[in-house]
Amino acid sequence: MVEAPDPHTVLVTGGAGYIGSHTCRLLAAGGFRPIAYDNLSTGHDWAVKWGPLERGELADGTRLREVMRKYRPAAVIHFAASIAAGESVIEPLKYYRNNVAGSLALIEAMRDCAVPRIVFSSTAAVYGNPQTRLLSEAHPLAPINPYGASKLMVETMLRDAAAAHGLIANILRYFNASGADPDAGIGEDHEPETHLIPRVLFVALGKEREASIFGADYPTPDGTCVRDYIHILDLAEAHLCALKRELPKGSISVHNLGTGHGYSVKQIMEVARRITGHPIPVSIKPRRPGDPPELVADPALALQELNWRPTRSSLERLIADAWAWHKTRHG
Ligand code: UDP
């Protein structure tokens, strides 16, 4: 006999990570009890402040079942994953192991422990090269890197598990998470850091000599890649909106989380120069394998169905918030 889930308890895999910790903060503010499940391979124990930390591997089904039976969560928000598109081209099997095999262990444990709902971190990388200027959820799914392919495989597993086992799955396809909540003492801290905004800010901090532009010959207005940058708190908030949405057993929903506005690598650097007051010298490097020229969301479905509004995602605000965080962390 499985005990009924506690409607206020949410298990957050990757809860010690960048998006996970910001989501735990908003969950706690919204009356939920977040349980962070993390192996601390890339997350930080200092980022777990709003509920207990349970250390464990995602692939360890025994440990997952133990934690699920202890807390009886009503939902899992699943962040734990390898996340660098460029690295995934060089080390694809790491992505299939951590993202696909890890998620399989999690979904099996959820089925066995009767955890009814999952909110899954998917990615714009499932779309591949855009065939339309804005990417809607109906755009063909044709990833061009193993990171995107691994996330698409998990989406497929969730679809089948929902149909067979009555699981409810909210799939959220993120565009480029950035910014920080410096008031909460948390922010982005990857080692090594591969993401554009922190790497540019490291130059302003004097940690790096110059910033790199990976390719200036793309078919975009200034030749550099265009991305849709979304403030981490807007992104985190969408998880609460998704969790609160009433859905019947066995249903899947898919939403893009982006702003609908794209900015190039050069535009990011320009705003970073203005905010930091540092000249930020750059050098042009070869293209990074696995990079589509442009990824910009059509967020209409999320706005309508999740009752969600990104309110903090101006480029100025998210770079200023990231700058405040990195100065505290590394300054
Ligand atoms: N990029 C860059 N220099 C860097 C880091 C990233 O030019 O030091 C580019 C990267 O090639 C991509 C964009 O910036 O076109 C955003 O990369 P990021 O790794 O931040 O996110 P992704 O879009 O890969 O998830």
Short mmCIF file of C-alpha atoms and ligand atoms in Angstrom, two decimals:
data_model
loop_
_atom_site.label_atom_id
_atom_site.label_comp_id
_atom_site.label_asym_id
_atom_site.label_seq_id
_atom_site.Cartn_x
_atom_site.Cartn_y
_atom_site.Cartn_z
CA MET A 1 0.00 0.00 0.00
CA VAL A 2 1.56 3.33 -1.07
CA GLU A 3 0.79 6.32 1.15
CA ALA A 4 -0.90 9.32 -0.54
CA PRO A 5 1.48 12.06 -1.68
CA ASP A 6 1.86 15.27 0.30
CA PRO A 7 0.49 17.99 -2.03
CA HIS A 8 3.00 20.57 -0.75
CA THR A 9 6.16 18.51 -1.15
CA VAL A 10 8.16 18.64 -4.39
CA LEU A 11 11.30 16.63 -5.11
CA VAL A 12 13.75 18.77 -7.09
CA THR A 13 16.48 16.81 -8.87
CA GLY A 14 19.43 19.10 -9.44
CA GLY A 15 18.09 21.30 -6.64
CA ALA A 16 21.63 22.48 -5.81
CA GLY A 17 22.19 23.75 -9.34
CA TYR A 18 21.58 27.07 -11.04
CA ILE A 19 17.97 26.73 -12.21
CA GLY A 20 17.15 24.24 -9.44
CA SER A 21 18.18 26.53 -6.57
CA HIS A 22 16.22 29.51 -7.93
CA THR A 23 13.18 27.27 -8.37
CA CYS A 24 13.50 25.95 -4.79
CA ARG A 25 13.49 29.54 -3.57
CA LEU A 26 10.24 30.33 -5.42
CA LEU A 27 8.68 27.00 -4.39
CA ALA A 28 9.30 27.82 -0.73
CA ALA A 29 7.91 31.35 -1.20
CA GLY A 30 4.82 29.75 -2.80
CA GLY A 31 4.10 27.46 0.17
CA PHE A 32 5.78 24.30 -1.13
CA ARG A 33 8.48 22.24 0.58
CA PRO A 34 11.31 21.65 -1.91
CA ILE A 35 13.48 18.56 -1.33
CA ALA A 36 16.73 18.95 -3.28
CA TYR A 37 18.09 15.67 -4.67
CA ASP A 38 21.60 16.24 -5.99
CA ASN A 39 24.97 14.47 -6.20
CA LEU A 40 26.79 17.83 -5.95
CA SER A 41 28.89 16.98 -9.01
CA THR A 42 28.11 20.40 -10.45
CA GLY A 43 25.70 21.83 -7.85
CA HIS A 44 26.66 23.48 -4.56
CA ASP A 45 25.50 22.72 -1.03
CA TRP A 46 25.51 26.50 -0.33
CA ALA A 47 22.72 26.89 -2.89
CA VAL A 48 20.34 24.61 -0.95
CA LYS A 49 18.65 26.95 1.52
CA TRP A 50 14.94 26.38 1.26
CA GLY A 51 14.55 22.73 2.25
CA PRO A 52 16.58 19.58 2.93
CA LEU A 53 19.37 18.30 0.67
CA GLU A 54 19.30 14.57 -0.07
CA ARG A 55 22.53 13.51 -1.73
CA GLY A 56 22.22 10.84 -4.37
CA GLU A 57 22.88 9.82 -7.94
CA LEU A 58 20.08 10.20 -10.47
CA ALA A 59 20.79 6.71 -11.78
CA ASP A 60 20.51 5.17 -8.28
CA GLY A 61 16.96 3.84 -8.28
CA THR A 62 17.27 2.41 -4.75
CA ARG A 63 18.27 5.77 -3.30
CA LEU A 64 15.55 7.57 -5.29
CA ARG A 65 12.87 5.20 -3.98
CA GLU A 66 14.14 5.67 -0.41
CA VAL A 67 13.88 9.48 -0.74
CA MET A 68 10.46 9.32 -2.44
CA ARG A 69 9.10 7.02 0.32
CA LYS A 70 10.51 9.30 3.01
CA TYR A 71 8.94 12.54 1.71
CA ARG A 72 5.99 11.35 -0.47
CA PRO A 73 6.32 14.24 -2.99
CA ALA A 74 3.28 15.12 -5.11
CA ALA A 75 5.61 16.03 -7.97
CA VAL A 76 9.17 15.90 -9.19
CA ILE A 77 10.81 18.84 -10.93
CA HIS A 78 13.63 17.27 -12.87
CA PHE A 79 16.65 19.52 -13.55
CA ALA A 80 19.60 17.18 -12.95
CA ALA A 81 21.40 16.81 -16.27
CA SER A 82 24.50 17.55 -18.29
CA ILE A 83 23.76 20.82 -20.05
CA ALA A 84 26.47 22.02 -22.43
CA ALA A 85 25.51 21.67 -26.10
CA GLY A 86 29.13 22.11 -27.29
CA GLU A 87 30.52 19.50 -24.88
CA SER A 88 27.80 17.04 -25.91
CA VAL A 89 29.28 16.86 -29.42
CA ILE A 90 32.66 15.84 -27.97
CA GLU A 91 31.36 13.55 -25.21
CA PRO A 92 27.98 12.29 -26.45
CA LEU A 93 27.83 9.16 -24.29
CA LYS A 94 28.07 11.26 -21.13
CA TYR A 95 24.82 12.94 -22.28
CA TYR A 96 23.03 9.68 -23.03
CA ARG A 97 24.16 8.25 -19.67
CA ASN A 98 23.38 11.22 -17.45
CA ASN A 99 20.33 12.57 -19.23
CA VAL A 100 18.65 9.52 -20.76
CA ALA A 101 19.65 6.65 -18.44
CA GLY A 102 19.40 8.93 -15.37
CA SER A 103 15.90 10.09 -16.32
CA LEU A 104 14.82 6.49 -16.98
CA ALA A 105 15.81 5.52 -13.42
CA LEU A 106 13.87 8.52 -12.10
CA ILE A 107 10.69 7.77 -14.08
CA GLU A 108 10.78 4.11 -12.98
CA ALA A 109 11.15 5.15 -9.34
CA MET A 110 8.23 7.58 -9.74
CA ARG A 111 6.05 4.80 -11.15
CA ASP A 112 6.98 2.42 -8.30
CA CYS A 113 6.43 5.06 -5.61
CA ALA A 114 3.23 6.44 -7.19
CA VAL A 115 4.55 9.98 -7.63
CA PRO A 116 1.92 11.33 -10.03
CA ARG A 117 3.55 14.31 -11.75
CA ILE A 118 6.81 15.50 -13.29
CA VAL A 119 7.93 18.89 -14.58
CA PHE A 120 10.79 18.24 -16.98
CA SER A 121 13.61 20.60 -18.05
CA SER A 122 13.76 20.27 -21.77
CA THR A 123 15.46 22.62 -24.17
CA ALA A 124 15.19 24.66 -27.35
CA ALA A 125 17.98 22.39 -28.63
CA VAL A 126 15.30 19.77 -29.46
CA TYR A 127 14.32 21.87 -32.51
CA GLY A 128 17.69 21.93 -34.31
CA ASN A 129 18.08 24.46 -37.11
CA PRO A 130 15.02 26.72 -37.21
CA GLN A 131 12.76 26.58 -40.24
CA THR A 132 10.76 29.59 -39.03
CA ARG A 133 11.94 32.81 -37.36
CA LEU A 134 10.15 32.02 -34.10
CA LEU A 135 10.04 28.47 -32.80
CA SER A 136 6.63 27.27 -31.68
CA GLU A 137 6.08 23.94 -29.94
CA ALA A 138 4.80 22.58 -33.29
CA HIS A 139 8.16 23.18 -35.04
CA PRO A 140 9.76 19.92 -36.27
CA LEU A 141 12.04 18.23 -33.73
CA ALA A 142 15.44 17.64 -35.32
CA PRO A 143 18.25 18.25 -32.79
CA ILE A 144 21.73 18.89 -34.19
CA ASN A 145 23.65 18.02 -31.01
CA PRO A 146 23.56 15.06 -28.58
CA TYR A 147 22.39 17.36 -25.77
CA GLY A 148 19.18 18.17 -27.68
CA ALA A 149 18.84 14.54 -28.79
CA SER A 150 19.15 13.29 -25.19
CA LYS A 151 16.44 15.68 -23.98
CA LEU A 152 14.15 14.66 -26.85
CA MET A 153 14.58 11.00 -25.87
CA VAL A 154 13.41 11.84 -22.35
CA GLU A 155 10.40 13.69 -23.77
CA THR A 156 9.56 10.50 -25.69
CA MET A 157 9.91 8.33 -22.57
CA LEU A 158 7.61 10.69 -20.67
CA ARG A 159 4.99 10.58 -23.43
CA ASP A 160 4.95 6.79 -23.35
CA ALA A 161 5.00 6.60 -19.53
CA ALA A 162 2.11 9.07 -19.35
CA ALA A 163 0.04 6.94 -21.73
CA ALA A 164 0.87 3.65 -20.00
CA HIS A 165 1.07 4.63 -16.33
CA GLY A 166 -1.10 7.75 -15.99
CA LEU A 167 1.85 10.05 -15.23
CA ILE A 168 1.23 13.78 -15.73
CA ALA A 169 4.20 15.45 -17.47
CA ASN A 170 4.83 19.17 -17.99
CA ILE A 171 7.62 19.49 -20.50
CA LEU A 172 9.25 22.93 -20.46
CA ARG A 173 11.60 23.78 -23.31
CA TYR A 174 14.01 26.41 -22.06
CA PHE A 175 15.72 28.99 -24.18
CA ASN A 176 18.81 30.67 -22.61
CA ALA A 177 18.58 30.85 -18.81
CA SER A 178 20.56 33.80 -17.47
CA GLY A 179 20.70 36.43 -14.71
CA ALA A 180 20.51 35.71 -11.00
CA ASP A 181 18.65 36.54 -7.82
CA PRO A 182 21.55 38.30 -6.06
CA ASP A 183 19.32 39.12 -3.06
CA ALA A 184 19.02 35.40 -2.36
CA GLY A 185 22.80 34.78 -2.46
CA ILE A 186 22.54 32.38 -5.40
CA GLY A 187 23.51 32.57 -9.06
CA GLU A 188 25.19 30.77 -11.92
CA ASP A 189 28.40 28.95 -10.93
CA HIS A 190 29.55 26.27 -13.37
CA GLU A 191 33.05 24.82 -13.47
CA PRO A 192 34.20 25.12 -16.18
CA GLU A 193 31.85 27.92 -17.25
CA THR A 194 30.79 27.58 -20.87
CA HIS A 195 27.86 30.02 -21.05
CA LEU A 196 28.17 33.31 -22.86
CA ILE A 197 27.03 35.88 -20.28
CA PRO A 198 29.16 34.68 -17.33
CA ARG A 199 32.18 34.26 -19.61
CA VAL A 200 31.83 37.83 -20.84
CA LEU A 201 31.45 39.10 -17.26
CA PHE A 202 34.59 37.17 -16.22
CA VAL A 203 36.53 39.49 -18.55
CA ALA A 204 35.07 42.56 -16.82
CA LEU A 205 36.08 41.00 -13.47
CA GLY A 206 39.64 40.48 -14.69
CA LYS A 207 39.35 36.67 -14.45
CA GLU A 208 39.83 36.36 -18.23
CA ARG A 209 41.80 38.56 -20.63
CA GLU A 210 39.34 38.61 -23.52
CA ALA A 211 35.94 37.25 -24.52
CA SER A 212 35.49 34.82 -27.42
CA ILE A 213 32.96 34.97 -30.22
CA PHE A 214 32.42 31.43 -31.51
CA GLY A 215 31.74 32.18 -35.15
CA ALA A 216 31.09 35.55 -36.84
CA ASP A 217 30.02 34.14 -40.22
CA TYR A 218 26.53 32.87 -39.39
CA PRO A 219 23.56 33.88 -41.57
CA THR A 220 22.35 36.37 -38.94
CA PRO A 221 22.23 40.21 -39.05
CA ASP A 222 25.73 40.69 -37.53
CA GLY A 223 27.12 37.22 -38.28
CA THR A 224 27.01 36.00 -34.65
CA CYS A 225 24.55 33.51 -33.11
CA VAL A 226 21.20 34.79 -31.90
CA ARG A 227 19.60 33.44 -28.72
CA ASP A 228 16.54 34.21 -26.58
CA TYR A 229 17.76 35.07 -23.07
CA ILE A 230 15.34 34.55 -20.21
CA HIS A 231 15.82 35.71 -16.62
CA ILE A 232 16.31 32.83 -14.21
CA LEU A 233 13.51 34.06 -11.93
CA ASP A 234 11.06 34.25 -14.85
CA LEU A 235 12.11 30.74 -15.81
CA ALA A 236 11.76 29.46 -12.23
CA GLU A 237 8.33 31.04 -11.90
CA ALA A 238 7.07 29.16 -14.95
CA HIS A 239 7.68 25.89 -13.05
CA LEU A 240 5.25 26.97 -10.35
CA CYS A 241 2.71 27.99 -12.99
CA ALA A 242 3.11 24.58 -14.66
CA LEU A 243 2.79 22.72 -11.36
CA LYS A 244 -0.41 24.52 -10.43
CA ARG A 245 -2.15 23.87 -13.74
CA GLU A 246 -4.92 21.26 -13.44
CA LEU A 247 -4.31 18.41 -15.87
CA PRO A 248 -5.96 14.99 -16.16
CA LYS A 249 -4.01 11.81 -15.39
CA GLY A 250 -1.91 10.60 -18.28
CA SER A 251 -1.57 13.99 -19.96
CA ILE A 252 1.47 15.67 -21.41
CA SER A 253 1.87 19.39 -21.96
CA VAL A 254 4.73 21.10 -23.76
CA HIS A 255 5.65 24.78 -23.44
CA ASN A 256 8.45 26.97 -24.68
CA LEU A 257 9.99 29.28 -22.08
CA GLY A 258 11.50 32.26 -23.82
CA THR A 259 10.67 35.90 -24.47
CA GLY A 260 10.22 35.94 -28.25
CA HIS A 261 13.17 38.37 -28.62
CA GLY A 262 16.56 37.33 -29.92
CA TYR A 263 19.95 38.96 -29.30
CA SER A 264 23.27 38.24 -30.95
CA VAL A 265 26.55 37.43 -29.19
CA LYS A 266 27.81 40.89 -30.19
CA GLN A 267 24.71 42.58 -28.74
CA ILE A 268 25.23 40.77 -25.42
CA MET A 269 28.83 42.02 -25.32
CA GLU A 270 27.74 45.59 -26.05
CA VAL A 271 25.22 45.61 -23.18
CA ALA A 272 27.80 44.00 -20.88
CA ARG A 273 30.28 46.82 -21.72
CA ARG A 274 27.66 49.43 -20.85
CA ILE A 275 26.72 47.79 -17.54
CA THR A 276 30.21 46.95 -16.32
CA GLY A 277 32.00 50.03 -17.72
CA HIS A 278 34.74 47.64 -18.93
CA PRO A 279 35.88 47.64 -22.59
CA ILE A 280 35.68 43.78 -22.78
CA PRO A 281 38.09 43.00 -25.65
CA VAL A 282 36.99 40.14 -27.90
CA SER A 283 38.53 37.74 -30.36
CA ILE A 284 36.74 35.85 -33.12
CA LYS A 285 37.12 32.07 -32.80
CA PRO A 286 35.87 29.23 -35.01
CA ARG A 287 32.24 28.15 -34.76
CA ARG A 288 31.41 25.86 -31.84
CA PRO A 289 30.12 22.50 -33.15
CA GLY A 290 26.41 21.87 -32.61
CA ASP A 291 25.33 25.54 -32.56
CA PRO A 292 22.24 26.53 -34.57
CA PRO A 293 22.54 30.12 -35.90
CA GLU A 294 19.39 31.30 -34.19
CA LEU A 295 17.03 30.04 -31.44
CA VAL A 296 14.15 32.34 -30.54
CA ALA A 297 10.94 31.20 -28.86
CA ASP A 298 7.37 31.75 -29.80
CA PRO A 299 6.18 31.87 -26.18
CA ALA A 300 2.45 32.38 -27.03
CA LEU A 301 1.31 28.99 -25.70
CA ALA A 302 3.05 29.42 -22.33
CA LEU A 303 1.64 32.94 -21.96
CA GLN A 304 -1.85 31.65 -22.65
CA GLU A 305 -1.95 28.25 -20.97
CA LEU A 306 0.42 28.72 -18.03
CA ASN A 307 -0.81 32.21 -17.22
CA TRP A 308 2.84 33.21 -17.07
CA ARG A 309 4.56 36.51 -17.94
CA PRO A 310 8.32 37.03 -18.12
CA THR A 311 8.69 40.39 -16.34
CA ARG A 312 12.42 40.55 -15.57
CA SER A 313 13.93 39.47 -18.88
CA SER A 314 15.13 42.73 -20.41
CA LEU A 315 18.74 42.30 -21.47
CA GLU A 316 19.78 45.20 -19.19
CA ARG A 317 18.12 43.67 -16.15
CA LEU A 318 19.41 40.16 -16.63
CA ILE A 319 22.99 41.23 -17.33
CA ALA A 320 22.89 43.68 -14.39
CA ASP A 321 21.62 40.93 -12.07
CA ALA A 322 24.25 38.49 -13.35
CA TRP A 323 26.93 41.18 -12.86
CA ALA A 324 25.85 41.82 -9.25
CA TRP A 325 26.04 38.09 -8.55
CA HIS A 326 29.44 37.52 -10.16
CA LYS A 327 30.93 40.51 -8.32
CA THR A 328 29.76 39.01 -5.02
CA ARG A 329 30.99 35.53 -5.91
CA HIS A 330 34.30 36.33 -7.60
CA GLY A 331 34.97 40.05 -7.10
N1 UDP B 1 29.29 31.78 -27.16
C1 UDP B 1 30.34 32.59 -27.54
N2 UDP B 1 31.39 32.75 -26.67
C2 UDP B 1 31.43 32.15 -25.44
C3 UDP B 1 30.35 31.33 -25.05
C4 UDP B 1 29.29 31.16 -25.94
O1 UDP B 1 30.36 33.14 -28.65
O2 UDP B 1 32.41 32.34 -24.72
C5 UDP B 1 28.13 31.64 -28.06
C6 UDP B 1 27.74 30.20 -28.35
O3 UDP B 1 28.50 29.69 -29.43
C7 UDP B 1 26.25 30.35 -28.64
C8 UDP B 1 25.81 31.52 -27.75
O4 UDP B 1 27.02 32.22 -27.41
O5 UDP B 1 26.06 30.72 -29.99
C9 UDP B 1 25.14 31.07 -26.48
O6 UDP B 1 25.91 30.04 -25.90
P1 UDP B 1 25.67 29.46 -24.46
O7 UDP B 1 26.70 28.40 -24.23
O8 UDP B 1 25.57 30.58 -23.47
O9 UDP B 1 24.20 28.81 -24.54
P2 UDP B 1 23.55 27.72 -25.54
O10 UDP B 1 22.78 28.54 -26.55
O11 UDP B 1 24.61 26.88 -26.11
O12 UDP B 1 22.64 26.95 -24.63
#
